[in-house]
Coordinates of C-alpha atoms in Angstrom, one line a residue:
M27 CA -85.6 22.2 -8.1
K28 CA -85.8 18.7 -6.5
K29 CA -85.3 17.1 -9.9
N30 CA -81.9 19.1 -10.4
L31 CA -80.8 18.1 -6.9
L32 CA -81.9 14.4 -7.5
L33 CA -79.9 14.6 -11.0
A34 CA -76.8 16.2 -9.2
V35 CA -76.8 13.4 -6.6
T36 CA -77.3 10.7 -9.2
V37 CA -74.3 12.0 -11.3
I38 CA -72.0 12.1 -8.2
A39 CA -73.1 8.6 -7.4
M40 CA -72.3 7.4 -10.7
A41 CA -69.0 9.1 -10.6
T42 CA -68.0 7.5 -7.5
A43 CA -69.1 4.1 -8.6
C44 CA -66.9 4.5 -11.8
K45 CA -63.9 5.7 -9.9
K46 CA -64.2 2.6 -7.4
A47 CA -64.5 0.4 -10.4
E48 CA -61.4 1.9 -12.0
D49 CA -59.6 1.5 -8.7
K50 CA -60.1 -2.2 -8.7
A51 CA -59.3 -2.5 -12.2
I52 CA -55.7 -0.9 -11.5
D53 CA -53.3 -3.6 -10.5
T54 CA -50.9 -2.1 -7.9
T55 CA -49.0 -5.2 -7.7
P56 CA -45.2 -4.4 -8.8
S57 CA -44.4 -5.9 -12.2
T58 CA -41.6 -8.5 -12.1
A59 CA -40.1 -6.5 -15.1
D60 CA -40.0 -3.4 -13.1
T61 CA -39.4 -3.6 -9.4
T62 CA -38.5 0.1 -9.1
A63 CA -40.3 1.6 -6.0
V64 CA -42.4 4.6 -6.9
K65 CA -41.9 7.3 -4.1
E66 CA -44.8 9.6 -3.6
E67 CA -43.6 13.3 -3.1
A68 CA -44.7 14.7 0.0
P69 CA -47.2 17.7 -0.3
A70 CA -45.5 21.1 0.0
P71 CA -46.2 22.5 3.6
A72 CA -48.8 25.1 3.9
M73 CA -47.5 28.5 4.2
D74 CA -48.8 31.2 6.6
S75 CA -50.0 34.5 4.8
A76 CA -47.0 36.6 6.1
T77 CA -44.6 34.0 4.5
V78 CA -46.6 34.2 1.2
A79 CA -46.7 38.1 1.2
K80 CA -42.9 38.0 1.9
A81 CA -42.1 35.6 -1.1
W82 CA -44.3 37.7 -3.5
E83 CA -42.6 41.0 -2.3
D84 CA -39.1 39.5 -3.0
Y85 CA -40.2 38.4 -6.3
M86 CA -41.5 41.8 -7.4
T87 CA -38.9 44.2 -6.0
P88 CA -36.2 45.2 -8.2
G89 CA -32.7 44.6 -7.1
E90 CA -29.0 45.1 -8.2
A91 CA -29.4 43.3 -11.4
H92 CA -32.3 45.7 -12.4
K93 CA -30.1 48.5 -11.3
M94 CA -27.3 47.1 -13.7
L95 CA -29.8 46.8 -16.6
A96 CA -31.0 50.5 -16.1
M97 CA -27.4 51.5 -17.0
D98 CA -28.3 50.8 -20.5
N99 CA -31.0 53.4 -20.5
G100 CA -30.5 56.1 -23.4
T101 CA -29.9 55.7 -27.3
W102 CA -27.4 53.7 -29.2
N103 CA -25.5 53.5 -32.4
V104 CA -25.7 49.9 -33.7
E105 CA -23.3 48.2 -35.9
V106 CA -24.4 44.9 -37.0
T107 CA -22.5 42.2 -38.9
W108 CA -24.2 38.9 -40.2
F109 CA -22.0 36.2 -41.0
D110 CA -22.5 33.4 -43.8
P111 CA -22.6 30.0 -42.3
Q112 CA -20.7 28.4 -45.3
T113 CA -18.0 31.0 -46.1
G114 CA -17.9 33.0 -42.6
Q115 CA -17.7 36.3 -44.3
G116 CA -19.6 39.1 -42.8
Q117 CA -22.0 41.7 -44.1
K118 CA -22.2 44.8 -42.1
G119 CA -25.3 47.2 -41.4
T120 CA -25.9 50.1 -39.1
M121 CA -29.1 50.6 -37.0
S122 CA -30.1 52.6 -34.0
A123 CA -31.6 51.5 -30.5
E124 CA -33.2 53.0 -27.8
S125 CA -33.2 51.1 -24.2
K126 CA -35.4 52.0 -21.3
M127 CA -36.7 50.4 -18.2
I128 CA -40.4 49.5 -18.0
M129 CA -43.0 48.4 -15.4
G130 CA -41.4 50.2 -12.6
G131 CA -37.7 49.4 -13.3
R132 CA -38.5 45.6 -13.6
Y133 CA -37.6 45.0 -17.2
Q134 CA -35.3 46.6 -19.8
Q135 CA -36.9 47.0 -23.2
T136 CA -34.7 47.8 -26.2
T137 CA -36.0 48.8 -29.7
H138 CA -34.0 48.5 -32.6
K139 CA -34.6 50.2 -35.9
G140 CA -32.9 50.2 -39.4
T141 CA -32.6 48.2 -42.5
F142 CA -31.7 44.7 -43.4
M143 CA -31.3 43.5 -46.9
G144 CA -32.9 46.7 -48.0
M145 CA -36.0 46.3 -45.9
P146 CA -37.2 48.3 -43.1
F147 CA -36.3 46.3 -39.7
E148 CA -37.6 46.5 -36.4
G149 CA -36.6 44.2 -33.3
I150 CA -37.7 44.4 -29.6
A151 CA -35.6 42.8 -26.9
T152 CA -37.0 42.5 -23.3
V153 CA -34.4 41.5 -20.5
G154 CA -35.1 41.1 -16.9
H155 CA -33.6 39.4 -13.8
D156 CA -36.1 36.6 -12.3
N157 CA -35.8 37.2 -8.6
A158 CA -37.2 33.7 -8.0
S159 CA -35.1 31.5 -10.3
G160 CA -32.0 34.0 -9.8
K161 CA -31.6 33.9 -13.8
M162 CA -31.4 36.5 -16.4
V163 CA -34.1 36.2 -18.9
S164 CA -34.5 37.6 -22.3
T165 CA -37.0 37.6 -25.1
W166 CA -36.7 38.9 -28.8
V167 CA -39.3 39.6 -31.4
D168 CA -38.8 41.3 -34.9
N169 CA -40.6 41.9 -38.1
M170 CA -38.7 39.3 -39.8
G171 CA -40.7 36.7 -38.3
T172 CA -43.6 35.8 -36.2
G173 CA -42.0 33.8 -33.5
I174 CA -40.8 34.7 -30.0
M175 CA -37.1 33.6 -29.0
F176 CA -37.0 33.0 -25.3
M177 CA -33.6 32.5 -23.5
R178 CA -32.2 32.5 -20.0
G179 CA -28.8 32.6 -18.5
D180 CA -26.3 33.8 -15.7
Y181 CA -24.4 36.9 -15.3
D182 CA -20.7 36.6 -14.6
P183 CA -19.5 39.7 -12.6
S184 CA -15.8 38.7 -13.4
T185 CA -16.3 39.2 -16.9
K186 CA -19.4 41.3 -17.0
T187 CA -21.0 38.9 -19.5
I188 CA -24.3 36.9 -19.7
E189 CA -24.4 33.8 -21.6
F190 CA -28.1 33.3 -22.8
R191 CA -29.3 29.7 -24.0
G192 CA -32.6 29.0 -25.4
E193 CA -34.6 27.9 -28.4
M194 CA -35.9 29.2 -31.6
T195 CA -38.1 27.6 -34.3
D196 CA -36.1 27.2 -37.7
P197 CA -38.3 28.4 -40.6
L198 CA -36.9 25.9 -42.8
T199 CA -37.5 22.7 -40.9
K200 CA -40.3 24.1 -38.8
K201 CA -38.4 22.3 -35.9
S202 CA -37.0 23.8 -32.7
K203 CA -33.2 24.4 -32.5
P204 CA -30.8 25.6 -29.8
A205 CA -29.8 29.5 -29.7
R206 CA -27.1 30.9 -27.7
E207 CA -26.1 34.6 -27.0
I208 CA -23.3 36.2 -25.4
F209 CA -23.9 39.7 -23.9
A210 CA -20.8 41.8 -22.8
I211 CA -20.7 45.1 -20.9
T212 CA -17.4 46.2 -22.7
D213 CA -17.3 49.4 -20.6
A214 CA -19.6 52.2 -19.8
N215 CA -20.6 53.2 -23.3
T216 CA -20.1 50.0 -25.2
R217 CA -22.2 46.7 -25.2
K218 CA -21.3 43.7 -27.4
M219 CA -23.7 40.8 -28.3
E220 CA -22.7 37.6 -30.3
M221 CA -25.4 35.3 -31.6
F222 CA -24.7 31.7 -32.4
D223 CA -26.7 29.4 -34.5
L224 CA -26.5 25.9 -36.1
G225 CA -25.1 25.5 -39.6
P226 CA -26.2 23.3 -42.4
D227 CA -23.6 20.9 -41.0
G228 CA -25.2 20.9 -37.6
K229 CA -22.2 22.5 -35.9
E230 CA -22.6 25.7 -34.1
Y231 CA -21.3 28.9 -35.8
K232 CA -21.2 32.6 -35.0
S233 CA -24.2 34.0 -37.0
M234 CA -24.2 37.7 -35.8
E235 CA -22.3 40.4 -33.9
I236 CA -23.8 43.3 -32.7
V237 CA -21.8 46.2 -31.2
M238 CA -23.8 49.1 -29.6
T239 CA -22.1 52.6 -28.7
R240 CA -23.9 55.1 -26.6
K241 CA -24.9 58.1 -28.6

């Protein structure tokens, strides 16, 4: 026991000595090449338990944006059009989708099923409203890849649209590239999504259009 205690004290003493040596070795004199003053950020003020509890309650409680997402609950007919980046010509396909609110009405989950280029296709979208940031957030996964696309955006009540922006990994270059989606509430029974990607020339083009009509 005494040996362990002595070892612990020795380690602490050595660490303290090293820290002091490092502090002495650091030259805090501003360089003549860079005279920009470094301002230290003041520590955030401590919050009382009631404030903390209220912040978490606001964060976890579904609001009006979540009620809007719940309007999509149900099954949908889906018409998908894929656009060729070089010719701009589209190829159509049909799928079905089911939307439902999960985790106590906090997130909307939509599962798409159908065929793509003759192969079975399944994709899952999760959409929510982050009460803390005030942003709409979205994730997408499907069986045609192994990545997760994450986007965020703002809802425009005047046009009933959400413009999502995010990033995805290009399977060809293995590098990240921007992704953009415009989600529109056309009417009570119609939703429209437009996806935008970067073409071979580096310019954005409309890569996909999805029109959902309620069954």
